[in-house]
Amino acid sequence: QVQLVESGGGLVQPGGSLRLSCVASGGLTLDRYSMSWFRRASGPEREGVACISSSDGSTSYVDSVKGRFTISRDLAKNTAYLQMDSLKPEDTAVYYCATVGAACMDLNRRYTWGYWGQGTQVNVSS
C-alpha cells in the first residue's frame, strides 16, 4: 500500500533552519507523482506550501515562503525534501507531504482526497 512518511520536524529558534523529508513507498514513485508540502497551523484547514512536479522537477511556492523554503527530490531514494531557512514563528505548524497524481496540487485549494503522510511538527520559538 502507498505510504508517505515525513520526518525532520522539531523546535528551532527564529531565523533557524530545518529540513523535512518525505519518503514514498508502496508503488508511488516521484518520477510519476508530483509531491507537495502542506501545513496546518491551527484549525482543520491545511495551507499549501510548495510542490515539485513529477515530469521535470519544476517547483512552485506560496508567496509567504518564497525565497526561504526550497522543495527538492531524490529519485533514487524516492524522497522529497523541504529545506526551510529563515524560519519565523508563523511557520509553526504540522507539515504534511501529499500527492494526488502526476500534476502538482493547487496550493490554494483545499483537498480532502489523495495520499497524505501523518505529518511532522515544526515549532519556531525563542
mmCIF file of N, CA and C in Angstrom:
data_model
loop_
_atom_site.group_PDB
_atom_site.id
_atom_site.type_symbol
_atom_site.label_atom_id
_atom_site.label_comp_id
_atom_site.label_asym_id
_atom_site.label_seq_id
_atom_site.Cartn_x
_atom_site.Cartn_y
_atom_site.Cartn_z
ATOM 1 N N GLN A 1 0.844 -1.186 0.000
ATOM 2 C CA GLN A 1 0.000 0.000 0.000
ATOM 3 C C GLN A 1 0.877 1.232 0.000
ATOM 4 N N VAL A 2 0.330 2.301 -0.567
ATOM 5 C CA VAL A 2 1.083 3.557 -0.642
ATOM 6 C C VAL A 2 1.268 4.126 0.758
ATOM 7 N N GLN A 3 2.470 4.604 0.997
ATOM 8 C CA GLN A 3 2.764 5.211 2.287
ATOM 9 C C GLN A 3 3.689 6.404 2.076
ATOM 10 N N LEU A 4 3.389 7.501 2.767
ATOM 11 C CA LEU A 4 4.242 8.679 2.796
ATOM 12 C C LEU A 4 4.624 8.909 4.247
ATOM 13 N N VAL A 5 5.910 9.012 4.511
ATOM 14 C CA VAL A 5 6.375 9.165 5.882
ATOM 15 C C VAL A 5 7.266 10.390 5.979
ATOM 16 N N GLU A 6 6.826 11.374 6.765
ATOM 17 C CA GLU A 6 7.597 12.598 6.968
ATOM 18 C C GLU A 6 8.499 12.462 8.186
ATOM 19 N N SER A 7 9.570 13.224 8.178
ATOM 20 C CA SER A 7 10.454 13.322 9.328
ATOM 21 C C SER A 7 11.209 14.641 9.245
ATOM 22 N N GLY A 8 11.898 14.985 10.340
ATOM 23 C CA GLY A 8 12.744 16.165 10.322
ATOM 24 C C GLY A 8 12.203 17.361 11.085
ATOM 25 N N GLY A 9 10.994 17.263 11.596
ATOM 26 C CA GLY A 9 10.449 18.375 12.354
ATOM 27 C C GLY A 9 11.138 18.533 13.700
ATOM 28 N N GLY A 10 10.820 19.618 14.382
ATOM 29 C CA GLY A 10 11.410 19.858 15.680
ATOM 30 C C GLY A 10 11.238 21.294 16.111
ATOM 31 N N LEU A 11 11.993 21.662 17.138
ATOM 32 C CA LEU A 11 11.963 23.015 17.684
ATOM 33 C C LEU A 11 13.189 23.780 17.192
ATOM 34 N N VAL A 12 12.975 24.964 16.675
ATOM 35 C CA VAL A 12 14.072 25.784 16.163
ATOM 36 C C VAL A 12 13.794 27.241 16.518
ATOM 37 N N GLN A 13 14.844 28.010 16.712
ATOM 38 C CA GLN A 13 14.699 29.421 17.005
ATOM 39 C C GLN A 13 14.384 30.207 15.736
ATOM 40 N N PRO A 14 13.752 31.351 15.871
ATOM 41 C CA PRO A 14 13.522 32.212 14.703
ATOM 42 C C PRO A 14 14.830 32.507 13.984
ATOM 43 N N GLY A 15 14.779 32.435 12.660
ATOM 44 C CA GLY A 15 15.969 32.615 11.850
ATOM 45 C C GLY A 15 16.711 31.329 11.556
ATOM 46 N N GLY A 16 16.329 30.261 12.224
ATOM 47 C CA GLY A 16 16.990 28.983 12.039
ATOM 48 C C GLY A 16 16.485 28.210 10.839
ATOM 49 N N SER A 17 17.000 26.985 10.690
ATOM 50 C CA SER A 17 16.671 26.144 9.536
ATOM 51 C C SER A 17 16.294 24.740 9.972
ATOM 52 N N LEU A 18 15.478 24.107 9.139
ATOM 53 C CA LEU A 18 15.149 22.696 9.279
ATOM 54 C C LEU A 18 14.995 22.117 7.886
ATOM 55 N N ARG A 19 15.258 20.816 7.767
ATOM 56 C CA ARG A 19 14.975 20.122 6.515
ATOM 57 C C ARG A 19 14.040 18.963 6.786
ATOM 58 N N LEU A 20 12.897 19.005 6.150
ATOM 59 C CA LEU A 20 11.923 17.930 6.259
ATOM 60 C C LEU A 20 12.126 16.929 5.129
ATOM 61 N N SER A 21 11.858 15.669 5.435
ATOM 62 C CA SER A 21 11.943 14.608 4.427
ATOM 63 C C SER A 21 10.604 13.895 4.318
ATOM 64 N N CYS A 22 10.323 13.389 3.128
ATOM 65 C CA CYS A 22 9.106 12.617 2.881
ATOM 66 C C CYS A 22 9.494 11.417 2.029
ATOM 67 N N VAL A 23 9.458 10.238 2.631
ATOM 68 C CA VAL A 23 9.805 9.016 1.916
ATOM 69 C C VAL A 23 8.530 8.358 1.407
ATOM 70 N N ALA A 24 8.506 8.082 0.107
ATOM 71 C CA ALA A 24 7.339 7.452 -0.514
ATOM 72 C C ALA A 24 7.607 5.968 -0.755
ATOM 73 N N SER A 25 6.598 5.130 -0.568
ATOM 74 C CA SER A 25 6.742 3.701 -0.800
ATOM 75 C C SER A 25 5.401 3.111 -1.232
ATOM 76 N N GLY A 26 5.425 1.809 -1.538
ATOM 77 C CA GLY A 26 4.182 1.141 -1.909
ATOM 78 C C GLY A 26 3.782 1.348 -3.346
ATOM 79 N N GLY A 27 4.784 1.591 -4.196
ATOM 80 C CA GLY A 27 4.494 1.733 -5.617
ATOM 81 C C GLY A 27 4.356 3.162 -6.088
ATOM 82 N N LEU A 28 4.385 4.120 -5.213
ATOM 83 C CA LEU A 28 4.305 5.538 -5.582
ATOM 84 C C LEU A 28 5.722 6.040 -5.808
ATOM 85 N N THR A 29 6.033 6.412 -7.040
ATOM 86 C CA THR A 29 7.376 6.894 -7.359
ATOM 87 C C THR A 29 7.324 8.348 -7.788
ATOM 88 N N LEU A 30 8.345 9.083 -7.412
ATOM 89 C CA LEU A 30 8.339 10.531 -7.618
ATOM 90 C C LEU A 30 8.592 10.920 -9.068
ATOM 91 N N ASP A 31 8.926 9.988 -9.918
ATOM 92 C CA ASP A 31 9.029 10.314 -11.341
ATOM 93 C C ASP A 31 7.670 10.225 -12.015
ATOM 94 N N ARG A 32 6.676 9.718 -11.298
ATOM 95 C CA ARG A 32 5.315 9.635 -11.829
ATOM 96 C C ARG A 32 4.320 10.457 -11.020
ATOM 97 N N TYR A 33 4.644 10.748 -9.787
ATOM 98 C CA TYR A 33 3.761 11.521 -8.918
ATOM 99 C C TYR A 33 4.460 12.800 -8.500
ATOM 100 N N SER A 34 3.750 13.902 -8.594
ATOM 101 C CA SER A 34 4.255 15.135 -8.006
ATOM 102 C C SER A 34 4.211 14.996 -6.494
ATOM 103 N N MET A 35 4.895 15.891 -5.806
ATOM 104 C CA MET A 35 4.851 15.885 -4.349
ATOM 105 C C MET A 35 4.712 17.304 -3.845
ATOM 106 N N SER A 36 3.809 17.478 -2.919
ATOM 107 C CA SER A 36 3.552 18.790 -2.337
ATOM 108 C C SER A 36 3.744 18.746 -0.835
ATOM 109 N N TRP A 37 3.990 19.913 -0.282
ATOM 110 C CA TRP A 37 4.016 20.094 1.170
ATOM 111 C C TRP A 37 2.883 21.042 1.537
ATOM 112 N N PHE A 38 2.108 20.639 2.531
ATOM 113 C CA PHE A 38 1.065 21.457 3.115
ATOM 114 C C PHE A 38 1.376 21.613 4.600
ATOM 115 N N ARG A 39 0.725 22.560 5.237
ATOM 116 C CA ARG A 39 0.900 22.710 6.669
ATOM 117 C C ARG A 39 -0.411 23.137 7.314
ATOM 118 N N ARG A 40 -0.556 22.795 8.588
ATOM 119 C CA ARG A 40 -1.730 23.174 9.360
ATOM 120 C C ARG A 40 -1.273 23.785 10.665
ATOM 121 N N ALA A 41 -1.550 25.080 10.794
ATOM 122 C CA ALA A 41 -1.124 25.791 11.993
ATOM 123 C C ALA A 41 -2.121 25.589 13.131
ATOM 124 N N SER A 42 -3.382 25.810 12.840
ATOM 125 C CA SER A 42 -4.441 25.596 13.831
ATOM 126 C C SER A 42 -5.735 25.414 13.065
ATOM 127 N N GLY A 43 -6.693 24.778 13.666
ATOM 128 C CA GLY A 43 -7.943 24.509 12.984
ATOM 129 C C GLY A 43 -7.800 23.397 11.970
ATOM 130 N N PRO A 44 -8.834 23.135 11.204
ATOM 131 C CA PRO A 44 -8.845 21.983 10.305
ATOM 132 C C PRO A 44 -8.204 22.223 8.936
ATOM 133 N N GLU A 45 -7.986 23.478 8.554
ATOM 134 C CA GLU A 45 -7.535 23.755 7.198
ATOM 135 C C GLU A 45 -6.028 23.592 7.046
ATOM 136 N N ARG A 46 -5.646 22.986 5.925
ATOM 137 C CA ARG A 46 -4.227 22.855 5.600
ATOM 138 C C ARG A 46 -3.883 23.844 4.485
ATOM 139 N N GLU A 47 -2.771 24.515 4.654
ATOM 140 C CA GLU A 47 -2.307 25.520 3.691
ATOM 141 C C GLU A 47 -1.219 24.919 2.813
ATOM 142 N N GLY A 48 -1.362 25.118 1.504
ATOM 143 C CA GLY A 48 -0.325 24.653 0.604
ATOM 144 C C GLY A 48 0.938 25.459 0.761
ATOM 145 N N VAL A 49 2.086 24.796 0.643
ATOM 146 C CA VAL A 49 3.378 25.456 0.834
ATOM 147 C C VAL A 49 4.216 25.404 -0.442
ATOM 148 N N ALA A 50 4.424 24.209 -0.975
ATOM 149 C CA ALA A 50 5.288 24.050 -2.144
ATOM 150 C C ALA A 50 4.942 22.755 -2.864
ATOM 151 N N CYS A 51 5.343 22.701 -4.144
ATOM 152 C CA CYS A 51 5.124 21.493 -4.937
ATOM 153 C C CYS A 51 6.276 21.301 -5.904
ATOM 154 N N ILE A 52 6.604 20.042 -6.175
ATOM 155 C CA ILE A 52 7.600 19.712 -7.189
ATOM 156 C C ILE A 52 6.952 18.732 -8.153
ATOM 157 N N SER A 53 7.053 19.034 -9.431
ATOM 158 C CA SER A 53 6.335 18.243 -10.421
ATOM 159 C C SER A 53 7.041 16.929 -10.705
ATOM 160 N N SER A 54 6.255 15.951 -11.167
ATOM 161 C CA SER A 54 6.817 14.637 -11.466
ATOM 162 C C SER A 54 7.630 14.648 -12.760
ATOM 163 N N SER A 55 7.207 15.437 -13.726
ATOM 164 C CA SER A 55 7.780 15.346 -15.079
ATOM 165 C C SER A 55 9.177 15.930 -15.164
ATOM 166 N N ASP A 56 9.345 17.171 -14.691
ATOM 167 C CA ASP A 56 10.638 17.840 -14.885
ATOM 168 C C ASP A 56 11.209 18.431 -13.609
ATOM 169 N N GLY A 57 10.561 18.192 -12.495
ATOM 170 C CA GLY A 57 11.076 18.703 -11.224
ATOM 171 C C GLY A 57 10.889 20.190 -11.050
ATOM 172 N N SER A 58 10.029 20.794 -11.854
ATOM 173 C CA SER A 58 9.781 22.220 -11.666
ATOM 174 C C SER A 58 9.048 22.432 -10.345
ATOM 175 N N THR A 59 9.226 23.615 -9.778
ATOM 176 C CA THR A 59 8.721 23.868 -8.434
ATOM 177 C C THR A 59 7.801 25.078 -8.385
ATOM 178 N N SER A 60 6.966 25.118 -7.366
ATOM 179 C CA SER A 60 6.099 26.270 -7.120
ATOM 180 C C SER A 60 5.962 26.453 -5.612
ATOM 181 N N TYR A 61 5.732 27.698 -5.203
ATOM 182 C CA TYR A 61 5.675 28.043 -3.792
ATOM 183 C C TYR A 61 4.557 29.053 -3.543
ATOM 184 N N VAL A 62 4.053 29.045 -2.320
ATOM 185 C CA VAL A 62 3.175 30.131 -1.944
ATOM 186 C C VAL A 62 4.040 31.341 -1.613
ATOM 187 N N ASP A 63 3.451 32.528 -1.722
ATOM 188 C CA ASP A 63 4.230 33.755 -1.562
ATOM 189 C C ASP A 63 4.897 33.854 -0.196
ATOM 190 N N SER A 64 4.250 33.359 0.830
ATOM 191 C CA SER A 64 4.764 33.534 2.196
ATOM 192 C C SER A 64 6.073 32.795 2.455
ATOM 193 N N VAL A 65 6.431 31.834 1.597
ATOM 194 C CA VAL A 65 7.667 31.076 1.818
ATOM 195 C C VAL A 65 8.686 31.252 0.697
ATOM 196 N N LYS A 66 8.325 31.992 -0.343
ATOM 197 C CA LYS A 66 9.259 32.197 -1.464
ATOM 198 C C LYS A 66 10.546 32.841 -0.974
ATOM 199 N N GLY A 67 11.663 32.310 -1.437
ATOM 200 C CA GLY A 67 12.958 32.832 -1.039
ATOM 201 C C GLY A 67 13.473 32.273 0.275
ATOM 202 N N ARG A 68 12.627 31.557 1.009
ATOM 203 C CA ARG A 68 13.043 30.976 2.294
ATOM 204 C C ARG A 68 12.994 29.448 2.276
ATOM 205 N N PHE A 69 12.027 28.877 1.568
ATOM 206 C CA PHE A 69 11.868 27.424 1.513
ATOM 207 C C PHE A 69 12.270 26.915 0.131
ATOM 208 N N THR A 70 12.811 25.708 0.104
ATOM 209 C CA THR A 70 13.181 25.066 -1.159
ATOM 210 C C THR A 70 12.710 23.622 -1.145
ATOM 211 N N ILE A 71 11.922 23.259 -2.149
ATOM 212 C CA ILE A 71 11.481 21.874 -2.288
ATOM 213 C C ILE A 71 12.383 21.179 -3.303
ATOM 214 N N SER A 72 12.720 19.925 -3.022
ATOM 215 C CA SER A 72 13.575 19.162 -3.927
ATOM 216 C C SER A 72 13.207 17.679 -3.812
ATOM 217 N N ARG A 73 13.851 16.862 -4.610
ATOM 218 C CA ARG A 73 13.589 15.433 -4.552
ATOM 219 C C ARG A 73 14.840 14.653 -4.931
ATOM 220 N N ASP A 74 14.908 13.425 -4.476
ATOM 221 C CA ASP A 74 15.964 12.487 -4.842
ATOM 222 C C ASP A 74 15.249 11.256 -5.391
ATOM 223 N N LEU A 75 15.265 11.092 -6.707
ATOM 224 C CA LEU A 75 14.524 9.999 -7.328
ATOM 225 C C LEU A 75 15.080 8.640 -6.921
ATOM 226 N N ALA A 76 16.389 8.555 -6.721
ATOM 227 C CA ALA A 76 16.997 7.279 -6.320
ATOM 228 C C ALA A 76 16.503 6.842 -4.940
ATOM 229 N N LYS A 77 16.260 7.806 -4.069
ATOM 230 C CA LYS A 77 15.785 7.497 -2.718
ATOM 231 C C LYS A 77 14.261 7.591 -2.614
ATOM 232 N N ASN A 78 13.623 8.016 -3.711
ATOM 233 C CA ASN A 78 12.171 8.188 -3.723
ATOM 234 C C ASN A 78 11.718 9.063 -2.553
ATOM 235 N N THR A 79 12.440 10.153 -2.372
ATOM 236 C CA THR A 79 12.243 11.029 -1.225
ATOM 237 C C THR A 79 12.149 12.479 -1.687
ATOM 238 N N ALA A 80 11.211 13.197 -1.087
ATOM 239 C CA ALA A 80 11.096 14.633 -1.312
ATOM 240 C C ALA A 80 11.553 15.361 -0.055
ATOM 241 N N TYR A 81 12.043 16.576 -0.249
ATOM 242 C CA TYR A 81 12.572 17.360 0.859
ATOM 243 C C TYR A 81 11.959 18.754 0.855
ATOM 244 N N LEU A 82 11.928 19.352 2.027
ATOM 245 C CA LEU A 82 11.579 20.761 2.148
ATOM 246 C C LEU A 82 12.627 21.407 3.046
ATOM 247 N N GLN A 83 13.520 22.168 2.419
ATOM 248 C CA GLN A 83 14.521 22.916 3.170
ATOM 249 C C GLN A 83 13.905 24.236 3.580
ATOM 250 N N MET A 84 13.876 24.484 4.880
ATOM 251 C CA MET A 84 13.239 25.684 5.415
ATOM 252 C C MET A 84 14.302 26.531 6.106
ATOM 253 N N ASP A 85 14.549 27.703 5.563
ATOM 254 C CA ASP A 85 15.527 28.643 6.116
ATOM 255 C C ASP A 85 14.820 29.907 6.583
ATOM 256 N N SER A 86 15.527 30.678 7.379
ATOM 257 C CA SER A 86 14.980 31.943 7.900
ATOM 258 C C SER A 86 13.591 31.737 8.479
ATOM 259 N N LEU A 87 13.464 30.739 9.304
ATOM 260 C CA LEU A 87 12.160 30.390 9.843
ATOM 261 C C LEU A 87 11.615 31.481 10.758
ATOM 262 N N LYS A 88 10.296 31.614 10.724
ATOM 263 C CA LYS A 88 9.590 32.614 11.510
ATOM 264 C C LYS A 88 8.588 31.909 12.437
ATOM 265 N N PRO A 89 8.199 32.543 13.518
ATOM 266 C CA PRO A 89 7.202 31.924 14.406
ATOM 267 C C PRO A 89 5.915 31.534 13.670
ATOM 268 N N GLU A 90 5.545 32.304 12.664
ATOM 269 C CA GLU A 90 4.322 31.980 11.927
ATOM 270 C C GLU A 90 4.459 30.754 11.034
ATOM 271 N N ASP A 91 5.657 30.203 10.929
ATOM 272 C CA ASP A 91 5.847 28.937 10.209
ATOM 273 C C ASP A 91 5.524 27.733 11.094
ATOM 274 N N THR A 92 5.275 27.968 12.364
ATOM 275 C CA THR A 92 4.928 26.880 13.275
ATOM 276 C C THR A 92 3.661 26.174 12.800
ATOM 277 N N ALA A 93 3.748 24.866 12.623
ATOM 278 C CA ALA A 93 2.623 24.092 12.084
ATOM 279 C C ALA A 93 3.005 22.619 12.036
ATOM 280 N N VAL A 94 2.011 21.795 11.748
ATOM 281 C CA VAL A 94 2.273 20.414 11.361
ATOM 282 C C VAL A 94 2.409 20.397 9.845
ATOM 283 N N TYR A 95 3.499 19.831 9.362
ATOM 284 C CA TYR A 95 3.783 19.803 7.931
ATOM 285 C C TYR A 95 3.503 18.409 7.377
ATOM 286 N N TYR A 96 2.797 18.382 6.245
ATOM 287 C CA TYR A 96 2.416 17.143 5.599
ATOM 288 C C TYR A 96 2.939 17.112 4.168
ATOM 289 N N CYS A 97 3.376 15.958 3.707
ATOM 290 C CA CYS A 97 3.603 15.772 2.279
ATOM 291 C C CYS A 97 2.385 15.054 1.702
ATOM 292 N N ALA A 98 2.117 15.335 0.437
ATOM 293 C CA ALA A 98 0.895 14.817 -0.173
ATOM 294 C C ALA A 98 1.013 14.791 -1.677
ATOM 295 N N THR A 99 0.200 13.938 -2.297
ATOM 296 C CA THR A 99 0.125 13.907 -3.744
ATOM 297 C C THR A 99 -1.248 13.432 -4.181
ATOM 298 N N VAL A 100 -1.681 13.939 -5.347
ATOM 299 C CA VAL A 100 -2.934 13.471 -5.934
ATOM 300 C C VAL A 100 -2.698 12.913 -7.332
ATOM 301 N N GLY A 101 -1.433 12.862 -7.750
ATOM 302 C CA GLY A 101 -1.139 12.308 -9.063
ATOM 303 C C GLY A 101 0.045 12.982 -9.709
ATOM 304 N N ALA A 102 0.078 12.935 -11.031
ATOM 305 C CA ALA A 102 1.238 13.449 -11.758
ATOM 306 C C ALA A 102 1.346 14.965 -11.694
ATOM 307 N N ALA A 103 0.218 15.643 -11.755
ATOM 308 C CA ALA A 103 0.241 17.112 -11.765
ATOM 309 C C ALA A 103 0.389 17.654 -10.361
ATOM 310 N N CYS A 104 1.021 18.801 -10.274
ATOM 311 C CA CYS A 104 1.166 19.447 -8.974
ATOM 312 C C CYS A 104 -0.192 19.818 -8.398
ATOM 313 N N MET A 105 -0.294 19.719 -7.096
ATOM 314 C CA MET A 105 -1.509 20.149 -6.413
ATOM 315 C C MET A 105 -1.601 21.667 -6.455
ATOM 316 N N ASP A 106 -2.832 22.170 -6.518
ATOM 317 C CA ASP A 106 -3.058 23.606 -6.450
ATOM 318 C C ASP A 106 -2.857 24.037 -5.003
ATOM 319 N N LEU A 107 -1.865 24.846 -4.742
ATOM 320 C CA LEU A 107 -1.529 25.206 -3.366
ATOM 321 C C LEU A 107 -2.580 26.101 -2.720
ATOM 322 N N ASN A 108 -3.493 26.619 -3.499
ATOM 323 C CA ASN A 108 -4.566 27.457 -2.963
ATOM 324 C C ASN A 108 -5.880 26.704 -2.806
ATOM 325 N N ARG A 109 -5.818 25.410 -3.017
ATOM 326 C CA ARG A 109 -7.033 24.603 -2.972
ATOM 327 C C ARG A 109 -7.045 23.763 -1.705
ATOM 328 N N ARG A 110 -8.218 23.417 -1.255
ATOM 329 C CA ARG A 110 -8.386 22.533 -0.110
ATOM 330 C C ARG A 110 -8.675 21.126 -0.624
ATOM 331 N N TYR A 111 -7.914 20.161 -0.167
ATOM 332 C CA TYR A 111 -8.043 18.795 -0.636
ATOM 333 C C TYR A 111 -8.564 17.882 0.466
ATOM 334 N N THR A 112 -9.486 17.029 0.112
ATOM 335 C CA THR A 112 -9.968 16.002 1.032
ATOM 336 C C THR A 112 -9.668 14.608 0.480
ATOM 337 N N TRP A 113 -8.867 14.535 -0.593
ATOM 338 C CA TRP A 113 -8.503 13.250 -1.162
ATOM 339 C C TRP A 113 -7.005 13.225 -1.427
ATOM 340 N N GLY A 114 -6.499 12.128 -1.946
ATOM 341 C CA GLY A 114 -5.092 11.997 -2.244
ATOM 342 C C GLY A 114 -4.371 11.195 -1.175
ATOM 343 N N TYR A 115 -3.075 11.063 -1.383
ATOM 344 C CA TYR A 115 -2.228 10.367 -0.416
ATOM 345 C C TYR A 115 -1.547 11.416 0.462
ATOM 346 N N TRP A 116 -1.611 11.211 1.749
ATOM 347 C CA TRP A 116 -1.053 12.149 2.732
ATOM 348 C C TRP A 116 -0.218 11.383 3.748
ATOM 349 N N GLY A 117 0.838 12.039 4.211
ATOM 350 C CA GLY A 117 1.597 11.487 5.312
ATOM 351 C C GLY A 117 0.928 11.805 6.641
ATOM 352 N N GLN A 118 1.569 11.375 7.722
ATOM 353 C CA GLN A 118 0.985 11.557 9.043
ATOM 354 C C GLN A 118 1.325 12.922 9.631
ATOM 355 N N GLY A 119 2.298 13.607 9.042
ATOM 356 C CA GLY A 119 2.668 14.940 9.496
ATOM 357 C C GLY A 119 3.854 14.938 10.444
ATOM 358 N N THR A 120 4.576 16.049 10.425
ATOM 359 C CA THR A 120 5.683 16.259 11.355
ATOM 360 C C THR A 120 5.577 17.680 11.903
ATOM 361 N N GLN A 121 5.752 17.819 13.214
ATOM 362 C CA GLN A 121 5.544 19.101 13.881
ATOM 363 C C GLN A 121 6.788 19.985 13.783
ATOM 364 N N VAL A 122 6.576 21.223 13.387
ATOM 365 C CA VAL A 122 7.634 22.235 13.361
ATOM 366 C C VAL A 122 7.228 23.361 14.310
ATOM 367 N N ASN A 123 8.102 23.656 15.258
ATOM 368 C CA ASN A 123 7.878 24.747 16.207
ATOM 369 C C ASN A 123 9.008 25.753 16.089
ATOM 370 N N VAL A 124 8.641 27.001 15.806
ATOM 371 C CA VAL A 124 9.619 28.070 15.694
ATOM 372 C C VAL A 124 9.378 29.035 16.849
ATOM 373 N N SER A 125 10.311 29.019 17.790
ATOM 374 C CA SER A 125 10.117 29.813 19.009
ATOM 375 C C SER A 125 11.451 30.066 19.673
ATOM 376 N N SER A 126 11.537 31.224 20.337
ATOM 377 C CA SER A 126 12.746 31.533 21.097
ATOM 378 C C SER A 126 12.557 31.136 22.556
#
